PDB file of C-alpha atoms in Angstrom:
ATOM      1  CA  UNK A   3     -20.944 112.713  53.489  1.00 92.00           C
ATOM      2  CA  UNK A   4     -20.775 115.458  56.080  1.00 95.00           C
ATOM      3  CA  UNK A   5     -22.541 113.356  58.735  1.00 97.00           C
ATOM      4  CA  UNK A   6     -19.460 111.090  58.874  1.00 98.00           C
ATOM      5  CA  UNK A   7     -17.076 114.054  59.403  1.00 98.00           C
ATOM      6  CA  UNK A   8     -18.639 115.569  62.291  1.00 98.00           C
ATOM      7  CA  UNK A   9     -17.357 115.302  66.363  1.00 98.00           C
ATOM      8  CA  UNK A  10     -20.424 113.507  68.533  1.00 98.00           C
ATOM      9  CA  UNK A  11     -20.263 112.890  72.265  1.00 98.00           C
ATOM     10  CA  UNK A  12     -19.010 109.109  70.864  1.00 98.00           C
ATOM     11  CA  UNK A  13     -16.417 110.645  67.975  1.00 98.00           C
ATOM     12  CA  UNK A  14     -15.204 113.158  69.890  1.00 98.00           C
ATOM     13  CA  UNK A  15     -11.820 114.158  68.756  1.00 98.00           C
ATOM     14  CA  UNK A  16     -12.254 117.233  69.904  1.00 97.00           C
ATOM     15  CA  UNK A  17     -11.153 116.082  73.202  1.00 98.00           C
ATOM     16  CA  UNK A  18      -7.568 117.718  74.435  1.00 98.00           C
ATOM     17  CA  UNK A  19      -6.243 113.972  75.682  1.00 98.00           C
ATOM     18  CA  UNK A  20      -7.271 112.447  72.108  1.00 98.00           C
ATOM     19  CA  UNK A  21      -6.288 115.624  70.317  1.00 98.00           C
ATOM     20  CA  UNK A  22      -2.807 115.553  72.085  1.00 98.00           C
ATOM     21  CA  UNK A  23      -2.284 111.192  71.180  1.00 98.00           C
ATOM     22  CA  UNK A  24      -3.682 111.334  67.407  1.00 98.00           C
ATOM     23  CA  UNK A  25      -1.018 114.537  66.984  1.00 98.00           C
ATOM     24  CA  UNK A  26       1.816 111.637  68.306  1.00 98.00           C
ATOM     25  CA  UNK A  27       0.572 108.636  66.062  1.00 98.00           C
ATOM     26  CA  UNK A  28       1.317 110.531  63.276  1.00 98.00           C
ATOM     27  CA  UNK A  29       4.594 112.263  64.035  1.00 97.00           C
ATOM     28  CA  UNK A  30       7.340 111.232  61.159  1.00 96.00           C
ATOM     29  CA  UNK A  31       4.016 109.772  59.295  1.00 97.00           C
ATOM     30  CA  UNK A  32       3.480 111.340  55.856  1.00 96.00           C
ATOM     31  CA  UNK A  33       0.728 113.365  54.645  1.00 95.00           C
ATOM     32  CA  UNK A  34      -1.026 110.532  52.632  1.00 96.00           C
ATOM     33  CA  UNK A  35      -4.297 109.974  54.449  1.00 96.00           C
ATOM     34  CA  UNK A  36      -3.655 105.930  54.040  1.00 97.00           C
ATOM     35  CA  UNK A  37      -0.668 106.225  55.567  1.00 97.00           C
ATOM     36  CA  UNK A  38      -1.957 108.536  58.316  1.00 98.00           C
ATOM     37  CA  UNK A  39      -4.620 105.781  58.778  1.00 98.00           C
ATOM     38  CA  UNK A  40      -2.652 102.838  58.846  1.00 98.00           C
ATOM     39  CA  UNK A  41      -0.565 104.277  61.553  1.00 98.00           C
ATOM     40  CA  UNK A  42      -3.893 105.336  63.499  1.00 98.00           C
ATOM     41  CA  UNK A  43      -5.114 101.787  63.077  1.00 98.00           C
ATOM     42  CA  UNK A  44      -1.939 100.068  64.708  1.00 98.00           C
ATOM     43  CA  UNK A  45      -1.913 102.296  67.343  1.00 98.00           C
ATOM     44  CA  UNK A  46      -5.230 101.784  68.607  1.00 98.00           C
ATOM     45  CA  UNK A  47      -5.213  97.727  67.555  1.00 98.00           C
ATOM     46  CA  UNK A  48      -2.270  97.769  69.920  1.00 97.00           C
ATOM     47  CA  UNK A  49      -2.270 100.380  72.521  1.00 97.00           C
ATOM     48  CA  UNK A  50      -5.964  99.770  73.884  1.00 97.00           C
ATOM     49  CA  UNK A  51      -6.253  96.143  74.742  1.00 95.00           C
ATOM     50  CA  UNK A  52      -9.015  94.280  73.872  1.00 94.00           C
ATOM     51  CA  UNK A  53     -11.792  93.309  76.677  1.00 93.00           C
ATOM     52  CA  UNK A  54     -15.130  92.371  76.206  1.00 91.00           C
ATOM     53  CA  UNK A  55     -15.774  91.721  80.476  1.00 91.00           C
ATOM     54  CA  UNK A  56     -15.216  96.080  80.945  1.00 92.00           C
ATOM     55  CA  UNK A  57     -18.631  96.410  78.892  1.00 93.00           C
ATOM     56  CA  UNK A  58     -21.110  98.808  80.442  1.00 93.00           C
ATOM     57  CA  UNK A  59     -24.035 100.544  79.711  1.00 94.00           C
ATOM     58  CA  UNK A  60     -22.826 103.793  80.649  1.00 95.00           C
ATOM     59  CA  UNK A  61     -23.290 106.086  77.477  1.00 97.00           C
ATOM     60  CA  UNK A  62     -19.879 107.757  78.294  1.00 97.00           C
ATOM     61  CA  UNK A  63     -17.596 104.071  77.871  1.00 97.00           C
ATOM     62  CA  UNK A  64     -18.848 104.273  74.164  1.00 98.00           C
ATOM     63  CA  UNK A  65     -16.809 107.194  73.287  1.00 98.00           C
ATOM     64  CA  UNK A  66     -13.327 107.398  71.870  1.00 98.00           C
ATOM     65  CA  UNK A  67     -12.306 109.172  74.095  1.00 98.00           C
ATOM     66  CA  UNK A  68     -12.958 106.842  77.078  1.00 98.00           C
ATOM     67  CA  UNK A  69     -11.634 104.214  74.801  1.00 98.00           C
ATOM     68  CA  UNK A  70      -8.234 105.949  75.242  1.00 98.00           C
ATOM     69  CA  UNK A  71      -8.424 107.351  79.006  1.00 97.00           C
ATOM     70  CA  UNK A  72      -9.260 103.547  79.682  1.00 96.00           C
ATOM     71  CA  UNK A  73      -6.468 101.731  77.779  1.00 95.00           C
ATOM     72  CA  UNK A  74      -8.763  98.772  77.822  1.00 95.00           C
ATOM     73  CA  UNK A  75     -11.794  98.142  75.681  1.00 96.00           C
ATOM     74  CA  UNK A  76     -13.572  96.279  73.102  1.00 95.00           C
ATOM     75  CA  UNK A  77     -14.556  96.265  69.804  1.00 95.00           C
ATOM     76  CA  UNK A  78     -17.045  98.987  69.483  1.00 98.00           C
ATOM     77  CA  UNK A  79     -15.575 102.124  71.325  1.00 98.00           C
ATOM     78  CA  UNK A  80     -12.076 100.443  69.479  1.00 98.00           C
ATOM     79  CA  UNK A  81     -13.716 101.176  66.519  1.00 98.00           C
ATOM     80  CA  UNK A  82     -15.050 104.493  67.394  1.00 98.00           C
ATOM     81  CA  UNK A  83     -11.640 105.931  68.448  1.00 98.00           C
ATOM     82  CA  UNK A  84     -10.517 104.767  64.964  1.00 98.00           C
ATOM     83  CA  UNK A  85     -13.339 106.366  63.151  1.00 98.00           C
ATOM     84  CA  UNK A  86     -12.832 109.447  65.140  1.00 98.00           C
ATOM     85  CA  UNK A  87      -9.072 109.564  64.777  1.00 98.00           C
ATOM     86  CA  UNK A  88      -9.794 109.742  61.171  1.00 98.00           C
ATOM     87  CA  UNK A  89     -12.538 112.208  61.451  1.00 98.00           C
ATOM     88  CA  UNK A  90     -10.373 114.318  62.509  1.00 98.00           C
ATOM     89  CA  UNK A  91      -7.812 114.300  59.598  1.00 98.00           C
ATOM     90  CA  UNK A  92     -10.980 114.626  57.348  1.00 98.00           C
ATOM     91  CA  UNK A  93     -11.662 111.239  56.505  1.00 98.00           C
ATOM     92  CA  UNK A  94     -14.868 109.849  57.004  1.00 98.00           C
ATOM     93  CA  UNK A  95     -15.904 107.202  59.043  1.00 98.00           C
ATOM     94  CA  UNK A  96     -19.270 105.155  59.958  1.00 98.00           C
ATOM     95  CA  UNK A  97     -19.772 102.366  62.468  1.00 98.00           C
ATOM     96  CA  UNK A  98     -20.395  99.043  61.351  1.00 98.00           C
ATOM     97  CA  UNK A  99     -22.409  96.213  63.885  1.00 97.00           C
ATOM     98  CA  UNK A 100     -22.752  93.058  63.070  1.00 95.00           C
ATOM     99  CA  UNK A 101     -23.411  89.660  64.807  1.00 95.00           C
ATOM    100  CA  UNK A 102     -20.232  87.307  64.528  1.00 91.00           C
ATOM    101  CA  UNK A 103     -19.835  83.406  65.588  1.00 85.00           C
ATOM    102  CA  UNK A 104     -16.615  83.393  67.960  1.00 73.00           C
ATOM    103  CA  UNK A 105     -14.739  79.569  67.418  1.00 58.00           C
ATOM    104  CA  UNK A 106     -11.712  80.409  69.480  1.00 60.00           C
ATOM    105  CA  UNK A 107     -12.697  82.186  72.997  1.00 72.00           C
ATOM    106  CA  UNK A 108     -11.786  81.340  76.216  1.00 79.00           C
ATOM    107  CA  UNK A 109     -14.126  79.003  78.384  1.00 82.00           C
ATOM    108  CA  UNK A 110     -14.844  81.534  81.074  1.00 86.00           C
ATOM    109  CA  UNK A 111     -16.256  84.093  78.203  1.00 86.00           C
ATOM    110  CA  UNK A 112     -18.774  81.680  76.695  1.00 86.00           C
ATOM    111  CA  UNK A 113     -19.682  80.542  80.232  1.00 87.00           C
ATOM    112  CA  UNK A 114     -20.460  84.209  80.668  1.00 85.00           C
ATOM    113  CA  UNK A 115     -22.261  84.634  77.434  1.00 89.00           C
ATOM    114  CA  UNK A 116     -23.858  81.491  77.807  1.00 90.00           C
ATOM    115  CA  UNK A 117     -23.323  81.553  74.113  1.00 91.00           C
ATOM    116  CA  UNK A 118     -20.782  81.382  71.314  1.00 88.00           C
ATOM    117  CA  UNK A 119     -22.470  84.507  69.529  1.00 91.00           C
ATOM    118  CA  UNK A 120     -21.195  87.779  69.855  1.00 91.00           C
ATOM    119  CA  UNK A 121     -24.187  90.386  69.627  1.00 94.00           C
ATOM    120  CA  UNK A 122     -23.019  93.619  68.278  1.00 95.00           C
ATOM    121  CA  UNK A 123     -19.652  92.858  66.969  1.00 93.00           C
ATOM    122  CA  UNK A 124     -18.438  96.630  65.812  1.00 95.00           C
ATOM    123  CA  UNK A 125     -15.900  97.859  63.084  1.00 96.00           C
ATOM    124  CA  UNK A 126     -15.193 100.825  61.380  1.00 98.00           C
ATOM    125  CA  UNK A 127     -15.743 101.937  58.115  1.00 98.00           C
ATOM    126  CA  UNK A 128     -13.706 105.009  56.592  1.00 98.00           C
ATOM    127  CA  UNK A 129     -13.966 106.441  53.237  1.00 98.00           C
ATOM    128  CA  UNK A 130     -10.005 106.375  51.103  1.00 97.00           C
ATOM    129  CA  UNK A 131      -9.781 106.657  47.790  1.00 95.00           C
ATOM    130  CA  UNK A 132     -13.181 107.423  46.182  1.00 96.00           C
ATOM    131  CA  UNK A 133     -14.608 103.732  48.139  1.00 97.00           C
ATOM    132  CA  UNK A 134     -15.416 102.774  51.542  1.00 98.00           C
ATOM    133  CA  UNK A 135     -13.374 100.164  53.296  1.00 98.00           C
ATOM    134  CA  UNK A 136     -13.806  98.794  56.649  1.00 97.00           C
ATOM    135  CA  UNK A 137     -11.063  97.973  59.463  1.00 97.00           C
ATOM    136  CA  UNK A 138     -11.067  96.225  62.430  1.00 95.00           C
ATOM    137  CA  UNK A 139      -8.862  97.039  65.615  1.00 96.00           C
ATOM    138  CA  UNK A 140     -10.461  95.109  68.211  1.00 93.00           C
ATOM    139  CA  UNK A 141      -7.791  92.308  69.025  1.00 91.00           C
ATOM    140  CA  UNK A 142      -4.803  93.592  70.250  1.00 94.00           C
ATOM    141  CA  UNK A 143      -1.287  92.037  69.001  1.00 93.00           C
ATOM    142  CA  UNK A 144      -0.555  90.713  72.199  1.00 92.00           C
ATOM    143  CA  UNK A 145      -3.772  89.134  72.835  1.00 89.00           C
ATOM    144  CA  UNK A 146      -3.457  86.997  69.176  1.00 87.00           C
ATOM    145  CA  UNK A 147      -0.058  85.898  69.912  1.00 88.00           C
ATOM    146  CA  UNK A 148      -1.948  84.232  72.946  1.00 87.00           C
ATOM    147  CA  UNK A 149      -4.637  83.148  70.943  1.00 81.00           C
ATOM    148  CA  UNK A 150      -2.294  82.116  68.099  1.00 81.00           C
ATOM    149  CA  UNK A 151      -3.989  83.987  65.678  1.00 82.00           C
ATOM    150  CA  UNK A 152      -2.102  86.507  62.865  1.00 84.00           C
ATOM    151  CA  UNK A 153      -2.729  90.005  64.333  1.00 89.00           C
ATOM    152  CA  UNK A 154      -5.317  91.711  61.860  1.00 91.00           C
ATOM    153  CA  UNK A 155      -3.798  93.905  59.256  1.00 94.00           C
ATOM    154  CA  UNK A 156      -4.837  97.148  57.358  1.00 96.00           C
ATOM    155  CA  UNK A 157      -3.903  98.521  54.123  1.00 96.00           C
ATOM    156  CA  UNK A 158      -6.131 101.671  53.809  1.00 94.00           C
ATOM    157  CA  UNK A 159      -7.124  99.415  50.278  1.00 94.00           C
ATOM    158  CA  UNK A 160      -8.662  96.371  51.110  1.00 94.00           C
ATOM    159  CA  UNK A 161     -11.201  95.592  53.550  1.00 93.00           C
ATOM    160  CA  UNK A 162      -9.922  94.219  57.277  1.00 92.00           C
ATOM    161  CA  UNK A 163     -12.799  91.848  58.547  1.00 85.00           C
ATOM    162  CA  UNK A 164     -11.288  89.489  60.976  1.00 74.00           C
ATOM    163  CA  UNK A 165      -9.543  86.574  60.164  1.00 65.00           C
ATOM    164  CA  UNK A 166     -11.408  83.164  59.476  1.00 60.00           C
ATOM    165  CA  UNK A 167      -8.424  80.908  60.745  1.00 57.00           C
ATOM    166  CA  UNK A 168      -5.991  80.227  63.528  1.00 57.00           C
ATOM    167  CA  UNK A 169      -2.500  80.099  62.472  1.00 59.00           C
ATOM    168  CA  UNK A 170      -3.391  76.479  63.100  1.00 60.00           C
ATOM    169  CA  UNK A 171      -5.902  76.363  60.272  1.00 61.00           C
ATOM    170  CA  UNK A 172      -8.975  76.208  62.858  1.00 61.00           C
ATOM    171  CA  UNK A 173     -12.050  78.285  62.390  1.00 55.00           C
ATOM    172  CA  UNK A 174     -11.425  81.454  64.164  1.00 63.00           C
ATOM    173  CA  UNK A 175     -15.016  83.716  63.677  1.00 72.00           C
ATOM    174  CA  UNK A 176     -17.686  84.194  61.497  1.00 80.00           C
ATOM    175  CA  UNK A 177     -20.152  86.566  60.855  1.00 84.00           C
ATOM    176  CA  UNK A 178     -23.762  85.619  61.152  1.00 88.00           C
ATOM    177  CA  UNK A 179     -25.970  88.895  60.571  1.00 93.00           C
ATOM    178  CA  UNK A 180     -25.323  92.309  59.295  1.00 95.00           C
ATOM    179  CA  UNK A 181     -26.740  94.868  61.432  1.00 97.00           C
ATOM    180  CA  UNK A 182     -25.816  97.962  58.894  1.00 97.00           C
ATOM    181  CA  UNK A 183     -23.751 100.909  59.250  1.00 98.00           C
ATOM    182  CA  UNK A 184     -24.436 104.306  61.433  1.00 98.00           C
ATOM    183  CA  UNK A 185     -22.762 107.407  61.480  1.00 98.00           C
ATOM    184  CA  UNK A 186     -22.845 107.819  65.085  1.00 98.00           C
ATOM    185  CA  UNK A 187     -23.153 105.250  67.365  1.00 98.00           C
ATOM    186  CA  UNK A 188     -26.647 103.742  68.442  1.00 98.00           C
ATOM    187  CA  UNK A 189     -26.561 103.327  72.088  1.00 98.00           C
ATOM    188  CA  UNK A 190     -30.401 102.430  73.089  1.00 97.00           C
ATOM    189  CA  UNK A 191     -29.975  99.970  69.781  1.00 98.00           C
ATOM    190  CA  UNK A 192     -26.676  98.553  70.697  1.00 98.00           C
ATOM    191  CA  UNK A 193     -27.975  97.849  74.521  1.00 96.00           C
ATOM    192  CA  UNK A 194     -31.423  96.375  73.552  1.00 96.00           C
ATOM    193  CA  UNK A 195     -29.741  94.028  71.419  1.00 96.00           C
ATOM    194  CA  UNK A 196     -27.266  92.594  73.885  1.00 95.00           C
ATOM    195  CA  UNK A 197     -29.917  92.836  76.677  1.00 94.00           C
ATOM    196  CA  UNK A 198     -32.006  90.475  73.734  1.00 95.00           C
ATOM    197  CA  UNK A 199     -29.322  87.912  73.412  1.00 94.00           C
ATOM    198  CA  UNK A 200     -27.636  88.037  77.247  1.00 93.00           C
ATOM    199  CA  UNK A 201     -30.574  88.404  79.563  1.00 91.00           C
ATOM    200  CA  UNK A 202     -29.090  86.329  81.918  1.00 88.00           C
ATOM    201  CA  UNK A 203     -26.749  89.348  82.555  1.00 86.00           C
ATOM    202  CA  UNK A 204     -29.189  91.943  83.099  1.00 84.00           C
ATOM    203  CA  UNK A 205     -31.092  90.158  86.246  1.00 69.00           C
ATOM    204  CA  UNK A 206     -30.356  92.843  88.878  1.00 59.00           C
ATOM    205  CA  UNK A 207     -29.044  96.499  88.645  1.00 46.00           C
ATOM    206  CA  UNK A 208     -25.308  94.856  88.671  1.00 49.00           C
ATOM    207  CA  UNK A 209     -25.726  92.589  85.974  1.00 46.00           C
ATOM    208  CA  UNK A 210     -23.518  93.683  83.224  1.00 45.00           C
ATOM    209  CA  UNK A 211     -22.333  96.658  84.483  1.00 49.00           C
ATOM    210  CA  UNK A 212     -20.444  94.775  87.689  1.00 50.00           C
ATOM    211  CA  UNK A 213     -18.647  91.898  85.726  1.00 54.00           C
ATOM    212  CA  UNK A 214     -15.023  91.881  86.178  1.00 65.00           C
ATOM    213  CA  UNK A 215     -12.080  89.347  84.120  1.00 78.00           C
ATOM    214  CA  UNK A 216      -9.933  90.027  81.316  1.00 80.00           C
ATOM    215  CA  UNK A 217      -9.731  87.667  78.383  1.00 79.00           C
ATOM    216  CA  UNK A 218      -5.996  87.383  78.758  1.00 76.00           C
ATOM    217  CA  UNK A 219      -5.804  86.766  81.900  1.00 80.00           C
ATOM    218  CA  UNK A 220      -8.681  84.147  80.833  1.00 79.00           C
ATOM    219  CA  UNK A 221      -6.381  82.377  78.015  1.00 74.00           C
ATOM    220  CA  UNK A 222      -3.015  82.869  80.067  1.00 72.00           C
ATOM    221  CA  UNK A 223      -4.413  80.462  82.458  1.00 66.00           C
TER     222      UNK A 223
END
């Protein structure tokens, strides 16, 4: 278990900046490690907006704390600045990847993608309460008011997936293949796998690493 308690150059609470905000989330929060987690989860489901254009394949824009610095990410270094929140307080954490089927996405992203797959979809999985449960804070709660979707809850309890349905009973995402669980992150595996399944965005040395958008700004129009 000590591999998913330990700071990396991706779960680096050891950073002053993240040291400094986790030390704020949980000001007036109780010493109960689910409640110390639940607060950690809403603050970065809401405080770190979610989007997937800022991708790069900079090692550095994986960690949590560039997550933070950046106020803007998606779901993997989202994940990571949970896990490594909760590191911190002792709790362990592991990334999760998976492949997930998106239903409700704006035009412009698919376009992009040329694809309604997401490759490397990440959560987080942290250890409460003798069992491993995993959360999700990738979609901020402004973003799924746009989208009409529930914002995602967490309960420390019970596992926090994504959810299957618009408020409007439409299919919202599925996923399609498990890629495991990792106690750090797995950059070269995480790149090869989107440079697999979005070639079209590595042609030239700007590729993915010069796209621009946000998918707000994408669903506000």
């Amino acid at each position: 278990m000590d591999q998913y308690l330990q700071p990396t150059a991706f779960f680096d609470y050891e950073n002053p900046e993240l040291k400094n905000w986790i030390a704020e989330q949980l000001q007036g929060v109780s010493d109960d490690p689910v409640e110390q987690v639940k607060a950690l989860y809403l603050a970065v489901r809401d405080q770190v907006s979610y989007n997937p254009y800022v991708f790069r394949t900079d090692p550095n824009t994986f960690s949590a704390s560039h997550a933070l610095s950046s106020g803007e990410s998606y779901c993997i270094p989202k994940a990571v600045l949970l896990g490594a929140a909760a590191r911190s307080l002792g709790i362990p954490s592991r990334l999760g990847l998976a492949d997930v089927r998106n239903h409700l996405s704006s035009p412009k992203l698919i376009e992009w993608l040329q694809s309604d797959i997401f490759r490397m979809h990440g959560f987080i999985e942290l250890y409460l309460n003798g069992r491993w449960v995993k959360a999700t804070p990738a979609f901020n709660r402004q973003l799924c008011e746009l989208m009409k979707v529930a914002p995602l809850e967490f309960d420390g309890i019970n596992d926090s997936v994504f959810q299957e349905y618009t408020d409007a009973g439409q299919a919202h995402m599925e996923y399609v293949n498990d890629h495991g669980v990792f106690d750090d992150v797995p950059h070269a595996f995480i790149v090869t796998g989107i440079e697999n399944a979005y070639p079209h965005l590595f042609g030239d040395e700007r590729a993915a690493n010069a796209s621009h958008g946000s998918l707000q700004a994408d669903i506000e129009q």
